[in-house]
Short mmCIF file of C-alpha atoms and ligand atoms in Angstrom, two decimals:
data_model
loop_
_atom_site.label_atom_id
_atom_site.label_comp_id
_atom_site.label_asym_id
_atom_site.label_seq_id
_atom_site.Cartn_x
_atom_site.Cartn_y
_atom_site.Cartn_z
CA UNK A 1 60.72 98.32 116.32
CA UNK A 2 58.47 95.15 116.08
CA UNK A 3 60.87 94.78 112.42
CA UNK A 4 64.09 94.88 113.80
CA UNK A 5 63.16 92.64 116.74
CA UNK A 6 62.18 89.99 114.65
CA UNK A 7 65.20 90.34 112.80
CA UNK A 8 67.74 89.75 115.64
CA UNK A 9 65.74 87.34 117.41
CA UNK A 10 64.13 85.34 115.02
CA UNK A 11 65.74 85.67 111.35
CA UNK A 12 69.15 86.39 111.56
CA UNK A 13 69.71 83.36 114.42
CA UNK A 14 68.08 81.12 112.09
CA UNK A 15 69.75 82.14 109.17
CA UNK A 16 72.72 81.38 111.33
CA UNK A 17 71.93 77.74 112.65
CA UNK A 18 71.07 76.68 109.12
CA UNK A 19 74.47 77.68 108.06
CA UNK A 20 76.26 74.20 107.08
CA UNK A 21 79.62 74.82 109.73
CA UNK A 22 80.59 71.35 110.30
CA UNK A 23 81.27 70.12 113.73
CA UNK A 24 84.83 68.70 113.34
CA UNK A 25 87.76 70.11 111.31
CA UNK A 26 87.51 66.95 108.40
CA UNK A 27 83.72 68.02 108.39
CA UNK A 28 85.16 70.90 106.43
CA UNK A 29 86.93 68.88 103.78
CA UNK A 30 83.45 67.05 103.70
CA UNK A 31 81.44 70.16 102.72
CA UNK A 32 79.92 70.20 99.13
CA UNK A 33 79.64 73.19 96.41
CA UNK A 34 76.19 74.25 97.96
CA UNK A 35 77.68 74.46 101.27
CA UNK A 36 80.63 76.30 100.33
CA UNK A 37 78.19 78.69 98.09
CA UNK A 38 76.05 79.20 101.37
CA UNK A 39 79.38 80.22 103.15
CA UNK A 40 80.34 82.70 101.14
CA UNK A 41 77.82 86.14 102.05
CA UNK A 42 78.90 85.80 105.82
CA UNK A 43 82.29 85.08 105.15
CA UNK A 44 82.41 88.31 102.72
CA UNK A 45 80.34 90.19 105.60
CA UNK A 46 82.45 88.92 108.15
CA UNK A 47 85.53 90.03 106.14
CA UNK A 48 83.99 93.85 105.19
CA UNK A 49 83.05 94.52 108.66
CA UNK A 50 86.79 93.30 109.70
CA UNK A 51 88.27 95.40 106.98
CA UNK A 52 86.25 98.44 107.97
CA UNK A 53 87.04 98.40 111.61
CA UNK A 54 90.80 98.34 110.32
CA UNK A 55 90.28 101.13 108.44
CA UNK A 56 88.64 103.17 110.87
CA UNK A 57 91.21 102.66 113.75
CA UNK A 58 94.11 101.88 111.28
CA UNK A 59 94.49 104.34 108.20
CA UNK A 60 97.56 104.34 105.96
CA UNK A 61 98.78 107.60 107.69
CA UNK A 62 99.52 105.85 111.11
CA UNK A 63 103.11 105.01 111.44
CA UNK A 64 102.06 101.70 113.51
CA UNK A 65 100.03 100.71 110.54
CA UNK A 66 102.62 101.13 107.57
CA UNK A 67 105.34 100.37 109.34
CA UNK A 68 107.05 104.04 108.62
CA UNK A 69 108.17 106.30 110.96
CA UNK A 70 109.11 108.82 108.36
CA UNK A 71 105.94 110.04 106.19
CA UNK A 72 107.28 113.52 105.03
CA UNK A 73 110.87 114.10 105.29
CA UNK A 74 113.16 113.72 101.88
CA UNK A 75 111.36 110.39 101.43
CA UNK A 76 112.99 110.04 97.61
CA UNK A 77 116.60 109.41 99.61
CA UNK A 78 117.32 105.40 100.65
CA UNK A 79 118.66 107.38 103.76
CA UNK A 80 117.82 110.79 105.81
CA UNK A 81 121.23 112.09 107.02
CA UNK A 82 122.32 115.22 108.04
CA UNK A 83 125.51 116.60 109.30
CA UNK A 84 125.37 120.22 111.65
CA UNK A 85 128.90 121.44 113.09
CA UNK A 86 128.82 121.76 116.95
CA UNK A 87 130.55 125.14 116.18
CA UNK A 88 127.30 126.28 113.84
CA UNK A 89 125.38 125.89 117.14
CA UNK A 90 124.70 128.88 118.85
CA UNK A 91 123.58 128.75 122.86
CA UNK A 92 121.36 125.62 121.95
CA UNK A 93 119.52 123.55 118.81
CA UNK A 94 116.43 121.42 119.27
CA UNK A 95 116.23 118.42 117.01
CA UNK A 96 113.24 116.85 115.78
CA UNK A 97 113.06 112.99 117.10
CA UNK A 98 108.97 112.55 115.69
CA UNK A 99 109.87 113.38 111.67
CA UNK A 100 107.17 115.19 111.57
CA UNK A 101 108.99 118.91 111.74
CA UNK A 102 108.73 120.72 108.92
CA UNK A 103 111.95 122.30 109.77
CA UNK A 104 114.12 119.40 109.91
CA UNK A 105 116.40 118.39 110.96
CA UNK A 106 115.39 121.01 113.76
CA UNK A 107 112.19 120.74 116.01
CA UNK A 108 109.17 122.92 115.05
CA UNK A 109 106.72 121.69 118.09
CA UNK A 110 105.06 119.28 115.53
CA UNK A 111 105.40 116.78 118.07
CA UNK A 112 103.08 118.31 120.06
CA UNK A 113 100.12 117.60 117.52
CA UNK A 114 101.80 114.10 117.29
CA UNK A 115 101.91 113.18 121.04
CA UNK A 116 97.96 114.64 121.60
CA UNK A 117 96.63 112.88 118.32
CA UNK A 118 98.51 109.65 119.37
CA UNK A 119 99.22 109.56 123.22
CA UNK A 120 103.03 109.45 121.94
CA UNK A 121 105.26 110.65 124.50
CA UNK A 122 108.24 112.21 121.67
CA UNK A 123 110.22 115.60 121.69
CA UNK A 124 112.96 117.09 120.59
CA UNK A 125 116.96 115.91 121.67
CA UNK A 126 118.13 119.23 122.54
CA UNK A 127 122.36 119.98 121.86
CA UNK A 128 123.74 122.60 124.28
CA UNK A 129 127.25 124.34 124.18
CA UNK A 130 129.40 123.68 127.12
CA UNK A 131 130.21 127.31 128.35
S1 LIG B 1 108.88 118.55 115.88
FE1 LIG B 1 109.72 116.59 116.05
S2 LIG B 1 110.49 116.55 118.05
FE2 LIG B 1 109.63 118.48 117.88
#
């Protein structure tokens, strides 16, 4: 342990204090190629630690991170739009609100999965016929 010790409380906070971070905002504009060149490995581990915490709690697949609620349904039309007759509907018709059925426009209990994975709260609207 004696190793790693010495290396959190001896190298790495020295390594640290000799960094050349000016004190004032013009110091910046002040700094010279050296300085700038000394900058640059904990700027670069700064940045790949940031980028891998992203990652890890942020992946593509997460609706909150791309932006897209819809990730499998008819994703080659501008628009997902479907029509069903109230007539067609016999008793009642659950209808997917998560896009993530793979029976859709109809709810498959996908959302389930959804809402456990991502604390989401979504289910189906559900259409009844008036008797
Ligand atoms: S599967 Fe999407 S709401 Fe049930």
């Amino acid at each position: 342990m004696q190793p790693v010790a010495s290396l959190v409380k001896i190298s790495i906070p020295s390594y640290l204090s000799n960094l050349p971070i000016p004190d004032s905002f013009g110091g910046w504009f002040r700094l010279g190629f050296k300085d700038w060149l000394a900058l640059v490995p904990p700027t670069a581990l700064a940045a790949g630690v940031g980028y891998t915490v992203y990652r890890a709690y942020c992946p593509k697949a997460r609706p909150s991170c791309s932006g897209k609620l819809n990730q499998v349904i008819q994703l080659s039309n501008p628009k997902v739009v479907d029509t069903i007759d109230v007539e067609d509907i016999s008793g009642k018709a659950a209808f997917c609100r998560c896009w993530k059925s793979k029976n859709w426009p109809y709810c498959d209990g996908s959302h389930a999965a959804h809402n456990k994975e991502t604390g989401d709260n979504v289910g189906p609207v559900i259409v009844k016929k008036a008797k």
